[in-house]
Coordinates of C-alpha atoms in Angstrom, one line a residue:
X1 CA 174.9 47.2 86.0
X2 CA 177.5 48.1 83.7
X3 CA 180.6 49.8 84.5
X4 CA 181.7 52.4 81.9
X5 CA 185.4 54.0 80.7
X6 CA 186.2 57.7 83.2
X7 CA 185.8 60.6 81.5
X8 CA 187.9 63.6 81.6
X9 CA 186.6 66.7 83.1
X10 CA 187.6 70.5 83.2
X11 CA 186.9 73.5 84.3
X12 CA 185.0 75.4 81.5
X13 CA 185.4 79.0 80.5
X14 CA 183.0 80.9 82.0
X15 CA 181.3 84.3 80.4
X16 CA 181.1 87.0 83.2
X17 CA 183.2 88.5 85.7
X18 CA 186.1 86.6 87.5
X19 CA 184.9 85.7 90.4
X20 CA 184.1 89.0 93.0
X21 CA 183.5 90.2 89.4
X22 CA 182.5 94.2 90.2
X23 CA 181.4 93.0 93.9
X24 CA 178.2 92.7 94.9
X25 CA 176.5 96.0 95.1
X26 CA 175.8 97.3 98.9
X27 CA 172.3 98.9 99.1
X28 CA 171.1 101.0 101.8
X29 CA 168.4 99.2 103.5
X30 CA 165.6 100.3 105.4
X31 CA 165.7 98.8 109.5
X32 CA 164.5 95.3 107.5
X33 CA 165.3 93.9 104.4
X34 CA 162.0 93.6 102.2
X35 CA 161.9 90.0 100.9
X36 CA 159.8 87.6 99.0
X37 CA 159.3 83.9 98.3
X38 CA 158.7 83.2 94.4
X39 CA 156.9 79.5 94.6
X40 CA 155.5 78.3 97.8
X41 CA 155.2 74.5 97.1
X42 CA 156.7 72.0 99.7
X43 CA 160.0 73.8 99.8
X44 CA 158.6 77.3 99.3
X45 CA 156.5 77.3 102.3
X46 CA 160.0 76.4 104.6
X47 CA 162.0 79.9 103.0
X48 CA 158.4 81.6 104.1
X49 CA 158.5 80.1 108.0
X50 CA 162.3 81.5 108.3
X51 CA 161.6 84.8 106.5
X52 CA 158.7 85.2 109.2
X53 CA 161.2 84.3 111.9
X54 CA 163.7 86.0 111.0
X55 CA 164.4 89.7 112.2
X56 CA 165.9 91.4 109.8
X57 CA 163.4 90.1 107.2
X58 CA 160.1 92.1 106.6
X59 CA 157.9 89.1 104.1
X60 CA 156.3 91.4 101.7
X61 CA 154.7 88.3 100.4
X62 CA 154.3 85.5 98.2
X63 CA 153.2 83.9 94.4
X64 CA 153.4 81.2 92.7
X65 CA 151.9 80.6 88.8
X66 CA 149.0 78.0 91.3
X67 CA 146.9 81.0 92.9
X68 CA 145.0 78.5 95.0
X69 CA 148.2 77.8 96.7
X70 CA 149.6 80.9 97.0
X71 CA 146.4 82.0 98.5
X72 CA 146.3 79.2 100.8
X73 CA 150.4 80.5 101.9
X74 CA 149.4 84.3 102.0
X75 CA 146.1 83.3 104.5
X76 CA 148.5 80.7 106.6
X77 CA 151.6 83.3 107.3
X78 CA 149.6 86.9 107.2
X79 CA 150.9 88.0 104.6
X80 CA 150.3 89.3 100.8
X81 CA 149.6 87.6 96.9
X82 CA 150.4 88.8 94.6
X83 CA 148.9 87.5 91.5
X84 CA 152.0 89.0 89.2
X85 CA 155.6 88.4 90.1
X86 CA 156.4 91.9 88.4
X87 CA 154.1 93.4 91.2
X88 CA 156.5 91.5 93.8
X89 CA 159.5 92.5 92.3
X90 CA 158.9 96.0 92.6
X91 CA 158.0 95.9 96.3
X92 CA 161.3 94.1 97.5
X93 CA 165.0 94.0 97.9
X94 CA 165.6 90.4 97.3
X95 CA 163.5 86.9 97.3
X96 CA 163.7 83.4 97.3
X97 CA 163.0 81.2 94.1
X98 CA 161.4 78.0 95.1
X99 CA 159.9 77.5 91.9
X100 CA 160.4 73.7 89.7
X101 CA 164.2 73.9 88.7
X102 CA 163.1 74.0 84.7
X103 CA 161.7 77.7 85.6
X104 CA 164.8 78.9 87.3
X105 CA 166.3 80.4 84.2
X106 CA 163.3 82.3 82.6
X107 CA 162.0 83.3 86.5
X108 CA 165.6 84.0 87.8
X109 CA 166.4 86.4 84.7
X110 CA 163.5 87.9 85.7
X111 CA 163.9 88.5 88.9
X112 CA 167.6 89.7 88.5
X113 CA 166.6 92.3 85.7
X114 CA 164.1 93.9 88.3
X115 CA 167.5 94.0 90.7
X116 CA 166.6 92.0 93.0
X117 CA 168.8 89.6 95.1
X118 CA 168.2 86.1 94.8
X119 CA 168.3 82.8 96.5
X120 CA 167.9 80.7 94.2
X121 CA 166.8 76.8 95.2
X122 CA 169.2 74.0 94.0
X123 CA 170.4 73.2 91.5
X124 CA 170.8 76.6 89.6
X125 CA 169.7 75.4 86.3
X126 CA 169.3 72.4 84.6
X127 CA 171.9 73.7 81.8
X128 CA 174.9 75.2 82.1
X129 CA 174.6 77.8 79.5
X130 CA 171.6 79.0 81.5
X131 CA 173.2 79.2 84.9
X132 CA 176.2 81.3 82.7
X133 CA 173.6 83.8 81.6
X134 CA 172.3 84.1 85.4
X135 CA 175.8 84.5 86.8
X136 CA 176.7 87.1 84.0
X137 CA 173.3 89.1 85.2
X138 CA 173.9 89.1 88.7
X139 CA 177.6 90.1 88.5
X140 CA 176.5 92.4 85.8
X141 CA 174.4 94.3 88.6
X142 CA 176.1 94.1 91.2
X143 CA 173.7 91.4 93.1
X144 CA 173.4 88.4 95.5
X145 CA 173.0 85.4 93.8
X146 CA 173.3 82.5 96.2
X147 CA 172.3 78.5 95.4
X148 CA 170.6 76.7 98.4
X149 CA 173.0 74.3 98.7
X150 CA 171.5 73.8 102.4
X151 CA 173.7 71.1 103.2
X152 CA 176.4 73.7 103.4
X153 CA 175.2 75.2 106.6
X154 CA 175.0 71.9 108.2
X155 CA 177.2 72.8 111.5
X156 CA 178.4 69.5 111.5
X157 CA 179.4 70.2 107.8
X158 CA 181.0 73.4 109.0
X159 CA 182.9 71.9 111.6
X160 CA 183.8 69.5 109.2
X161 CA 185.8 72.1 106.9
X162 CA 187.4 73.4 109.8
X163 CA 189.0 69.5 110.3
X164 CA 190.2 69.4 106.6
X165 CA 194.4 68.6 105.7
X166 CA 194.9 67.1 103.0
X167 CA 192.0 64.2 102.5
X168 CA 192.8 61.0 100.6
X169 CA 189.6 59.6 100.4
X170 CA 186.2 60.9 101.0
X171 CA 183.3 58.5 100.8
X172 CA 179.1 59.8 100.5
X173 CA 175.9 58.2 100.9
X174 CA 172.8 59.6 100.7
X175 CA 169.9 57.8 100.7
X176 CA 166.0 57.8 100.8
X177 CA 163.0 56.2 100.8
X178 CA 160.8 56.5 97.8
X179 CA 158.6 59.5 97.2
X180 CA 157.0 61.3 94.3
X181 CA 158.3 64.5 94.7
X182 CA 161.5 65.0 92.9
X183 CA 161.1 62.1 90.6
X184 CA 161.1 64.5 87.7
X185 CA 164.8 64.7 87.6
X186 CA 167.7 62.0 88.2
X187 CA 168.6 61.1 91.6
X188 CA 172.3 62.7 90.2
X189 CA 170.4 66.2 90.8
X190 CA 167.6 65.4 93.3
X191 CA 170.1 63.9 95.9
X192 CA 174.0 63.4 94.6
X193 CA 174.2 66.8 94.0
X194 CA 174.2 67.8 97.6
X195 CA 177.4 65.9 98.6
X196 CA 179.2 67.5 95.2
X197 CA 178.8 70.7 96.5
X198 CA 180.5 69.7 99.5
X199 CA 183.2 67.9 98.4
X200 CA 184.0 70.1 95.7
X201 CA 184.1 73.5 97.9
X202 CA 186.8 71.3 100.6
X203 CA 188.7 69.7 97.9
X204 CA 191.5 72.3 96.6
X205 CA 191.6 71.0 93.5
X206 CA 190.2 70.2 89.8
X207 CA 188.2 67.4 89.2
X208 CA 190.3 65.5 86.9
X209 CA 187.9 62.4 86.0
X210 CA 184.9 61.0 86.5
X211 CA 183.4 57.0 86.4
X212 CA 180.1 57.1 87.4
X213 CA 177.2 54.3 87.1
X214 CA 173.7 53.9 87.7
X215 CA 170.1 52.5 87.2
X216 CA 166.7 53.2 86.9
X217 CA 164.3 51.3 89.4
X218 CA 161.1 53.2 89.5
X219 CA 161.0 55.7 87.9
X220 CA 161.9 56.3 84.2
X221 CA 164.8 58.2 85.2
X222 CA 168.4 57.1 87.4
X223 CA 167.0 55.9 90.5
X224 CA 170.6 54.9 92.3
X225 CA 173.7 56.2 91.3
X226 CA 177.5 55.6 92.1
X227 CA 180.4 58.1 91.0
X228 CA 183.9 58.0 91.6
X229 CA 185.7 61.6 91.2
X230 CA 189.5 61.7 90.8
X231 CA 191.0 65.3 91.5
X232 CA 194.3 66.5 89.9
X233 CA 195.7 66.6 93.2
X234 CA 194.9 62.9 94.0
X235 CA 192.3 63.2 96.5
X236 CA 189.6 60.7 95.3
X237 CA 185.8 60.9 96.0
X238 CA 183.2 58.2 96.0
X239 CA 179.8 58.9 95.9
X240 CA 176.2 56.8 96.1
X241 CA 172.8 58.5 96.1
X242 CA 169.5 56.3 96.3
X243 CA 165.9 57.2 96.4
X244 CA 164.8 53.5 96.2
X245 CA 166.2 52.5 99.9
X246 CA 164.9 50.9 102.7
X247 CA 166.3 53.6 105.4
X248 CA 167.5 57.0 105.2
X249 CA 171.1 57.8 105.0
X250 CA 173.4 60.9 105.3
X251 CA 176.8 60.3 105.4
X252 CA 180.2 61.3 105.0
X253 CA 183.5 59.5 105.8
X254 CA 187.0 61.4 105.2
X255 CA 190.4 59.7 105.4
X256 CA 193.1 62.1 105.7
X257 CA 196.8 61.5 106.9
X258 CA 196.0 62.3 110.6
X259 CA 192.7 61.1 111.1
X260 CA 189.1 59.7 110.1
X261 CA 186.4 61.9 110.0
X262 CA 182.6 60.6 110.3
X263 CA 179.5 63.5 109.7
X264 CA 176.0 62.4 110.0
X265 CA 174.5 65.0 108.3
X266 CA 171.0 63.7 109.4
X267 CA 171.6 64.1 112.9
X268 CA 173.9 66.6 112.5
X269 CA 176.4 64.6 114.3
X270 CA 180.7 64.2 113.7
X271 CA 183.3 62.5 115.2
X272 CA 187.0 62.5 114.9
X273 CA 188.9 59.5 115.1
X274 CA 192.9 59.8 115.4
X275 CA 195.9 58.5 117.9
X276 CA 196.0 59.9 121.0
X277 CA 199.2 62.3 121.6
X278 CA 201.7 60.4 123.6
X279 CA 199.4 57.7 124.7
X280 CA 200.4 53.6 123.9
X281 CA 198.8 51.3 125.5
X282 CA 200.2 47.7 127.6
X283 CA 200.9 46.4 123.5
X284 CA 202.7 49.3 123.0
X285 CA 200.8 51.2 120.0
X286 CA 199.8 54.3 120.0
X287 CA 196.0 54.7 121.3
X288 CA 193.3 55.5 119.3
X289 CA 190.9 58.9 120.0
X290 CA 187.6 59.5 119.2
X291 CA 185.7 62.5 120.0
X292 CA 182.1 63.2 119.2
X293 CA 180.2 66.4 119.1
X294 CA 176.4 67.0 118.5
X295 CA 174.4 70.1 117.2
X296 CA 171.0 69.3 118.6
X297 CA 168.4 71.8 118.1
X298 CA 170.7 73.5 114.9
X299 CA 168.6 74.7 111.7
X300 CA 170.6 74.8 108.5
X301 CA 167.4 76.2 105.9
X302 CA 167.6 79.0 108.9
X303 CA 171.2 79.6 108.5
X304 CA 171.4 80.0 104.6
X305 CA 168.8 82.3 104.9
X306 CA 170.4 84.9 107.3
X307 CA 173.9 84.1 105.3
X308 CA 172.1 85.2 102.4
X309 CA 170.3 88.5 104.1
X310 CA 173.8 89.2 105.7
X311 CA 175.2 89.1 102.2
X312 CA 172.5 91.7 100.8
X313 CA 173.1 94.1 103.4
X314 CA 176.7 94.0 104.2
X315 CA 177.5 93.7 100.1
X316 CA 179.4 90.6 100.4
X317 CA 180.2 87.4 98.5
X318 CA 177.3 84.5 99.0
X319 CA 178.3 81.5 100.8
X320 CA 177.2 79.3 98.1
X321 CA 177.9 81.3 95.0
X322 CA 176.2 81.1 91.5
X323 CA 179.7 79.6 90.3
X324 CA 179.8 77.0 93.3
X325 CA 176.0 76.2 92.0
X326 CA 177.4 76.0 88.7
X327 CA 180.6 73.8 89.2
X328 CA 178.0 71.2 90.9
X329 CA 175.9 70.9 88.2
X330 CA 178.6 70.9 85.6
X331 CA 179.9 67.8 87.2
X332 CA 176.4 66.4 88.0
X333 CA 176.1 67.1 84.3
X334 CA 178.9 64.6 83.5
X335 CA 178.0 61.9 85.8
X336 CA 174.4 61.7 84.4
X337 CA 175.8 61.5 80.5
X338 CA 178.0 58.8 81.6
X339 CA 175.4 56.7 82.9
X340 CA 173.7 57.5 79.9
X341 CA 176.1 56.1 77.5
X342 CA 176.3 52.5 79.9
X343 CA 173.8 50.4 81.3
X344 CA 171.0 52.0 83.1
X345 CA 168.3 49.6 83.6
X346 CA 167.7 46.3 85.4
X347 CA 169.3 43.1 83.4
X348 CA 166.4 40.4 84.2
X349 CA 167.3 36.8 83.7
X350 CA 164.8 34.4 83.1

């Protein structure tokens, strides 16, 4: 593997409003909100479970551009095809958009044009002119446009933010075991990008630099991938996202001036390690504290779906906004043309 020079990263200019722009237009809603689900693959079908579940959610129904599927979804949950996503649009106040990330831009303008809220799956776009254009069109209207950046709505992610002051270091992994889905794209967008999101939203600060690395091991594309961020403040970031492992992993470590802080996203799981107020033990030293807490039973994909309701009908700012979604792929963006330009392949010796 080949380690290459950092690279310098800032903030573009971005067309649009600031952010709030004209705020998010409040509509008056019926007792339910009318929604949708645009695609209804393997992550498609999961929006359509918690629209069904949900209470303030009427499902109007479903498509997807593979009518066999869709039909299949529509018989499954009771609820409508429609063959044209025009006929969808007109029928609802806001949807989902589950559909292969190279469609978000042409099916997201879409969808926004009709005036319809969106939830639109990560990452935004593949490009960041096309996520600009999105943003511009939903500030434009006055609508929702949130990225499902699940991982967000992780409690013990949330409880996590709440712990923040002043982290030094903040160490990721995410890894998986080898599937075909997703292999279309870089592990930088299938995986990293999650743990980006994160650590830009609780990092108060630019990203200043970048030195990333990777490899390809199955697939034609960057199969591992290592990244370390350095933020104008000085907080530094190290990241590693696999799909070639032997175990799954979801972790994140912080080090800040009064304490360690582990979150197993996977289990939903964090503890807080720090010295114990006025406690030394027979050495002397201060003791060290560590206090766990759980969130069994929690359902994040659940969460970002109400968050996302609740900021349809209460006119509010997303959690996850389009610019969040955007800063995470302008810096996956930079990661994946920096392994590009160093060694991403396997060095065999004979």
């Amino acid at each position: 593997m080949c380690a290459v020079g950092g690279v310098r990263l800032r903030a573009a200019n971005q067309p649009g409003k600031a952010a709030g722009g004209k705020g998010v237009r409040r509509i008056v809603i019926r007792e339910r909100l009318r929604v949708g689900v645009v695609g209804v693959g393997h992550l498609g079908e999961y929006h359509v479970q918690k629209y069904m579940a949900l209470p303030q959610a009427e499902l109007v129904g479903v498509t997807d551009t593979d009518q066999r599927r869709a039909d299949e979804i529509s018989r499954r949950y009771g609820t409508a095809n429609y063959g044209d996503l025009d006929d969808l649009l007109g029928r609802v106040d806001a949807v989902s958009l589950a559909v292969p990330t190279e469609h978000h831009h042409a099916v997201g303008r879409r969808i926004l044009a009709a005036g319809v809220h969106a939830l639109i799956e990560k990452p935004i776009t593949y490009d960041l002119a096309h996520a600009d254009e999105l943003i511009g069109l939903a500030e434009d209207r006055g609508l929702v446009l949130q990225v499902g950046h699940v991982e967000r709505f992780n409690p013990a992610v949330v409880e996590m933010s709440g712990m923040l002051e002043g982290p030094i270091f903040i160490e990721s992994h995410r890894m998986n075991l080898f599937t075909t889905r997703g292999t279309d794209v870089d592990v930088v967008l299938d995986l990293m990008i999650h743990d980006l999101d994160i650590i830009l939203h609780v990092v108060p600060a630019e990203v200043q630099e970048v030195h990333a690395v990777g490899l390809s091991v199955i697939t034609s594309q960057t199969d591992i991938a290592n990244v370390r961020i350095i933020f104008e403040n000085g907080t530094v970031g190290n990241l590693t996202a696999s799909r070639v492992s032997n175990n799954m992993l979801r972790k994140i470590r912080i080090f800040q001036p009064d304490a360690y802080i582990s979150v197993n996203c996977a289990k939903r799981e964090i503890s807080r390690t720090e010295l114990g107020r006025g406690q030394r033990g027979a050495d002397g030293f201060p003791q060290i504290v560590t206090r766990k807490k759980s969130f069994p039973g929690s359902d994040p994909l659940a969460d970002q779906i109400a968050a996302f309701l609740a900021a349809v009908r209460d006119g509010t700012a997303p959690v996850v906004s389009g610019r969040d979604g955007r800063r995470a792929l302008q810096v996956a963006l930079a990661i994946i043309d920096q392994i590009k330009e160093g060694c991403g392949h396997f060095k065999r010796i004979r």
